[in-house]
PDB file of C-alpha atoms in Angstrom:
ATOM      1  CA  UNK A 289      83.894 113.489  85.524  1.00 49.00           C
ATOM      2  CA  UNK A 290      82.979 109.901  84.646  1.00 51.00           C
ATOM      3  CA  UNK A 291      86.082 109.543  82.454  1.00 59.00           C
ATOM      4  CA  UNK A 292      88.373 110.846  85.183  1.00 55.00           C
ATOM      5  CA  UNK A 293      87.291 108.166  87.703  1.00 54.00           C
ATOM      6  CA  UNK A 294      88.908 105.196  85.876  1.00 54.00           C
ATOM      7  CA  UNK A 295      92.074 107.243  85.436  1.00 49.00           C
ATOM      8  CA  UNK A 296      92.223 108.038  89.168  1.00 47.00           C
ATOM      9  CA  UNK A 297      91.620 104.384  90.035  1.00 45.00           C
ATOM     10  CA  UNK A 298      94.472 103.214  87.808  1.00 47.00           C
ATOM     11  CA  UNK A 299      96.731 105.961  89.124  1.00 45.00           C
ATOM     12  CA  UNK A 300      96.026 105.058  92.761  1.00 49.00           C
ATOM     13  CA  UNK A 301      96.699 101.362  92.072  1.00 45.00           C
ATOM     14  CA  UNK A 302      99.966 102.238  90.366  1.00 48.00           C
ATOM     15  CA  UNK A 303     101.042 104.290  93.382  1.00 46.00           C
ATOM     16  CA  UNK A 304     100.005 101.719  96.031  1.00 47.00           C
ATOM     17  CA  UNK A 305     101.175  98.503  94.327  1.00 48.00           C
ATOM     18  CA  UNK A 306     104.920  99.256  94.342  1.00 49.00           C
ATOM     19  CA  UNK A 307     104.778  99.817  98.124  1.00 48.00           C
ATOM     20  CA  UNK A 308     103.296  96.363  98.643  1.00 49.00           C
ATOM     21  CA  UNK A 309     105.666  94.684  96.229  1.00 51.00           C
ATOM     22  CA  UNK A 310     108.738  96.244  97.818  1.00 63.00           C
ATOM     23  CA  UNK A 311     107.835  95.370 101.424  1.00 79.00           C
ATOM     24  CA  UNK A 312     110.541  93.119 102.780  1.00 84.00           C
ATOM     25  CA  UNK A 313     109.724  89.888 104.610  1.00 87.00           C
ATOM     26  CA  UNK A 314     111.864  89.482 107.742  1.00 89.00           C
ATOM     27  CA  UNK A 315     112.436  86.103 109.433  1.00 92.00           C
ATOM     28  CA  UNK A 316     113.299  87.489 112.877  1.00 94.00           C
ATOM     29  CA  UNK A 317     110.420  87.306 115.352  1.00 95.00           C
ATOM     30  CA  UNK A 318     107.657  85.034 116.591  1.00 96.00           C
ATOM     31  CA  UNK A 319     105.634  82.806 114.260  1.00 96.00           C
ATOM     32  CA  UNK A 320     102.700  80.385 114.488  1.00 95.00           C
ATOM     33  CA  UNK A 321     101.810  77.691 111.974  1.00 93.00           C
ATOM     34  CA  UNK A 322      98.564  76.156 110.766  1.00 92.00           C
ATOM     35  CA  UNK A 323      98.775  73.433 113.478  1.00 90.00           C
ATOM     36  CA  UNK A 324      99.364  75.842 116.375  1.00 91.00           C
ATOM     37  CA  UNK A 325     103.110  75.259 116.726  1.00 93.00           C
ATOM     38  CA  UNK A 326     105.125  78.372 117.547  1.00 94.00           C
ATOM     39  CA  UNK A 327     108.709  79.389 116.968  1.00 96.00           C
ATOM     40  CA  UNK A 328     110.926  82.323 117.710  1.00 96.00           C
ATOM     41  CA  UNK A 329     113.684  83.194 115.263  1.00 96.00           C
ATOM     42  CA  UNK A 330     116.513  85.366 116.547  1.00 96.00           C
ATOM     43  CA  UNK A 331     118.429  87.974 114.598  1.00 94.00           C
ATOM     44  CA  UNK A 332     119.920  86.912 111.280  1.00 93.00           C
ATOM     45  CA  UNK A 333     123.653  87.684 111.360  1.00 93.00           C
ATOM     46  CA  UNK A 334     125.739  89.060 108.478  1.00 90.00           C
ATOM     47  CA  UNK A 335     126.455  85.558 107.205  1.00 92.00           C
ATOM     48  CA  UNK A 336     122.751  84.683 107.095  1.00 92.00           C
ATOM     49  CA  UNK A 337     122.754  82.399 110.156  1.00 95.00           C
ATOM     50  CA  UNK A 338     120.193  82.449 112.950  1.00 97.00           C
ATOM     51  CA  UNK A 339     119.121  80.553 116.069  1.00 97.00           C
ATOM     52  CA  UNK A 340     115.819  80.215 117.825  1.00 97.00           C
ATOM     53  CA  UNK A 341     113.320  77.991 119.579  1.00 96.00           C
ATOM     54  CA  UNK A 342     110.450  75.805 118.376  1.00 93.00           C
ATOM     55  CA  UNK A 343     107.469  74.683 120.458  1.00 92.00           C
ATOM     56  CA  UNK A 344     105.492  72.040 118.586  1.00 87.00           C
ATOM     57  CA  UNK A 345     101.772  71.556 119.139  1.00 83.00           C
ATOM     58  CA  UNK A 346     101.841  68.040 117.670  1.00 77.00           C
ATOM     59  CA  UNK A 347     103.947  64.958 118.248  1.00 71.00           C
ATOM     60  CA  UNK A 348     103.920  61.207 117.594  1.00 72.00           C
ATOM     61  CA  UNK A 349     105.671  60.408 120.876  1.00 69.00           C
ATOM     62  CA  UNK A 350     104.179  59.954 124.337  1.00 75.00           C
ATOM     63  CA  UNK A 351     106.938  62.098 125.861  1.00 71.00           C
ATOM     64  CA  UNK A 352     106.089  65.524 127.272  1.00 77.00           C
ATOM     65  CA  UNK A 353     106.563  68.204 124.604  1.00 73.00           C
ATOM     66  CA  UNK A 354     109.397  70.616 125.352  1.00 83.00           C
ATOM     67  CA  UNK A 355     110.683  73.714 123.616  1.00 90.00           C
ATOM     68  CA  UNK A 356     113.472  72.667 121.244  1.00 92.00           C
ATOM     69  CA  UNK A 357     116.364  74.631 119.729  1.00 96.00           C
ATOM     70  CA  UNK A 358     116.527  75.521 116.055  1.00 96.00           C
ATOM     71  CA  UNK A 359     119.453  76.598 113.902  1.00 97.00           C
ATOM     72  CA  UNK A 360     119.169  77.945 110.413  1.00 96.00           C
ATOM     73  CA  UNK A 361     120.401  79.957 107.525  1.00 95.00           C
ATOM     74  CA  UNK A 362     118.804  82.536 105.255  1.00 93.00           C
ATOM     75  CA  UNK A 363     120.009  82.991 101.693  1.00 85.00           C
ATOM     76  CA  UNK A 364     122.441  85.884 101.770  1.00 74.00           C
ATOM     77  CA  UNK A 365     121.384  88.451  99.251  1.00 64.00           C
ATOM     78  CA  UNK A 366     121.157  92.099 100.112  1.00 57.00           C
ATOM     79  CA  UNK A 367     118.185  93.160  98.021  1.00 57.00           C
ATOM     80  CA  UNK A 368     115.838  90.151  98.042  1.00 66.00           C
ATOM     81  CA  UNK A 369     112.441  90.976  99.566  1.00 80.00           C
ATOM     82  CA  UNK A 370     111.345  87.334  99.816  1.00 87.00           C
ATOM     83  CA  UNK A 371     114.332  85.358 101.119  1.00 89.00           C
ATOM     84  CA  UNK A 372     114.703  81.593 101.046  1.00 93.00           C
ATOM     85  CA  UNK A 373     115.822  79.862 104.231  1.00 95.00           C
ATOM     86  CA  UNK A 374     116.267  76.548 105.990  1.00 96.00           C
ATOM     87  CA  UNK A 375     116.509  75.454 109.601  1.00 97.00           C
ATOM     88  CA  UNK A 376     116.886  72.325 111.693  1.00 97.00           C
ATOM     89  CA  UNK A 377     115.009  71.522 114.906  1.00 95.00           C
ATOM     90  CA  UNK A 378     116.749  69.062 117.215  1.00 94.00           C
ATOM     91  CA  UNK A 379     113.821  67.788 119.303  1.00 92.00           C
ATOM     92  CA  UNK A 380     114.792  67.743 122.986  1.00 90.00           C
ATOM     93  CA  UNK A 381     112.048  65.265 123.951  1.00 86.00           C
ATOM     94  CA  UNK A 382     112.516  62.592 121.264  1.00 89.00           C
ATOM     95  CA  UNK A 383     115.167  60.882 119.134  1.00 88.00           C
ATOM     96  CA  UNK A 384     114.278  62.812 116.012  1.00 92.00           C
ATOM     97  CA  UNK A 385     115.310  65.828 113.961  1.00 95.00           C
ATOM     98  CA  UNK A 386     113.272  67.932 111.544  1.00 95.00           C
ATOM     99  CA  UNK A 387     114.641  70.063 108.716  1.00 97.00           C
ATOM    100  CA  UNK A 388     112.514  72.849 107.253  1.00 97.00           C
ATOM    101  CA  UNK A 389     113.074  74.736 104.025  1.00 97.00           C
ATOM    102  CA  UNK A 390     110.989  77.588 102.730  1.00 96.00           C
ATOM    103  CA  UNK A 391     110.547  81.137 101.615  1.00 94.00           C
ATOM    104  CA  UNK A 392     109.392  84.274 103.399  1.00 93.00           C
ATOM    105  CA  UNK A 393     106.658  86.200 101.538  1.00 93.00           C
ATOM    106  CA  UNK A 394     104.542  89.307 101.986  1.00 92.00           C
ATOM    107  CA  UNK A 395     101.032  88.475 100.765  1.00 91.00           C
ATOM    108  CA  UNK A 396      98.607  90.765  98.931  1.00 90.00           C
ATOM    109  CA  UNK A 397      97.305  92.089 102.283  1.00 91.00           C
ATOM    110  CA  UNK A 398     100.790  93.023 103.508  1.00 90.00           C
ATOM    111  CA  UNK A 399     100.960  90.028 105.876  1.00 92.00           C
ATOM    112  CA  UNK A 400     104.243  88.120 106.241  1.00 94.00           C
ATOM    113  CA  UNK A 401     103.968  84.393 105.536  1.00 95.00           C
ATOM    114  CA  UNK A 402     106.526  81.589 105.737  1.00 95.00           C
ATOM    115  CA  UNK A 403     105.757  78.781 103.279  1.00 97.00           C
ATOM    116  CA  UNK A 404     107.699  75.692 104.368  1.00 97.00           C
ATOM    117  CA  UNK A 405     108.229  72.039 103.630  1.00 97.00           C
ATOM    118  CA  UNK A 406     109.768  69.690 106.200  1.00 97.00           C
ATOM    119  CA  UNK A 407     111.346  66.267 106.631  1.00 97.00           C
ATOM    120  CA  UNK A 408     111.177  64.619 110.051  1.00 94.00           C
ATOM    121  CA  UNK A 409     113.654  61.830 110.677  1.00 95.00           C
ATOM    122  CA  UNK A 410     112.829  59.512 113.580  1.00 93.00           C
ATOM    123  CA  UNK A 411     115.151  56.976 115.152  1.00 93.00           C
ATOM    124  CA  UNK A 412     114.611  53.328 114.186  1.00 94.00           C
ATOM    125  CA  UNK A 413     116.387  50.343 115.720  1.00 95.00           C
ATOM    126  CA  UNK A 414     117.551  48.694 112.487  1.00 96.00           C
ATOM    127  CA  UNK A 415     117.989  49.274 108.779  1.00 97.00           C
ATOM    128  CA  UNK A 416     114.990  47.134 107.839  1.00 97.00           C
ATOM    129  CA  UNK A 417     112.757  49.726 109.526  1.00 96.00           C
ATOM    130  CA  UNK A 418     114.372  52.595 107.609  1.00 96.00           C
ATOM    131  CA  UNK A 419     111.358  52.798 105.278  1.00 96.00           C
ATOM    132  CA  UNK A 420     109.191  54.238 108.067  1.00 94.00           C
ATOM    133  CA  UNK A 421     111.736  56.625 109.600  1.00 95.00           C
ATOM    134  CA  UNK A 422     111.146  59.753 107.494  1.00 95.00           C
ATOM    135  CA  UNK A 423     107.977  61.826 107.207  1.00 94.00           C
ATOM    136  CA  UNK A 424     107.351  64.796 104.970  1.00 97.00           C
ATOM    137  CA  UNK A 425     104.903  67.664 105.234  1.00 95.00           C
ATOM    138  CA  UNK A 426     104.202  71.345 104.726  1.00 96.00           C
ATOM    139  CA  UNK A 427     103.427  74.180 107.108  1.00 95.00           C
ATOM    140  CA  UNK A 428     102.429  77.789 106.646  1.00 96.00           C
ATOM    141  CA  UNK A 429     103.570  80.211 109.355  1.00 96.00           C
ATOM    142  CA  UNK A 430     102.244  83.697 110.025  1.00 95.00           C
ATOM    143  CA  UNK A 431     103.750  86.326 112.276  1.00 94.00           C
ATOM    144  CA  UNK A 432     102.593  86.067 115.876  1.00 90.00           C
ATOM    145  CA  UNK A 433     102.045  89.573 117.220  1.00 80.00           C
ATOM    146  CA  UNK A 434     102.110  90.395 120.897  1.00 69.00           C
ATOM    147  CA  UNK A 435      98.970  91.673 122.627  1.00 59.00           C
ATOM    148  CA  UNK A 436     100.467  95.199 122.672  1.00 60.00           C
ATOM    149  CA  UNK A 437     100.618  95.466 118.869  1.00 51.00           C
TER     150      UNK A 437
END
């Protein structure tokens, strides 16, 4: 019986692992990042395009934060489980725009994760201030589930 146990363990791992590896990460839905910002991504159309809304939890402006529109595109491949994507947020409360690029993953626990990098471009009054107009950062988003789920 002792020799059968390792065999059963290996067999069960072989049967479970493909299910995890083949789980598809889907962009559509509600997400929250490591800073508390939330976004909702609408359906991805047949050309890979999508729209949504972004509500940031952080800002460098004194203006009241407002929900801002986002537009993006997912790489169009039919069988990719971890798609790459990009989207732009046109901030409604400031003279700036942020572009995000990233990839949608399913982690080892079956949880969907968006790993992103962003560039934020702020308005400056003249070209000599251009050096301070762009910021760069990273965010990790996880799916935000409703209370019913």
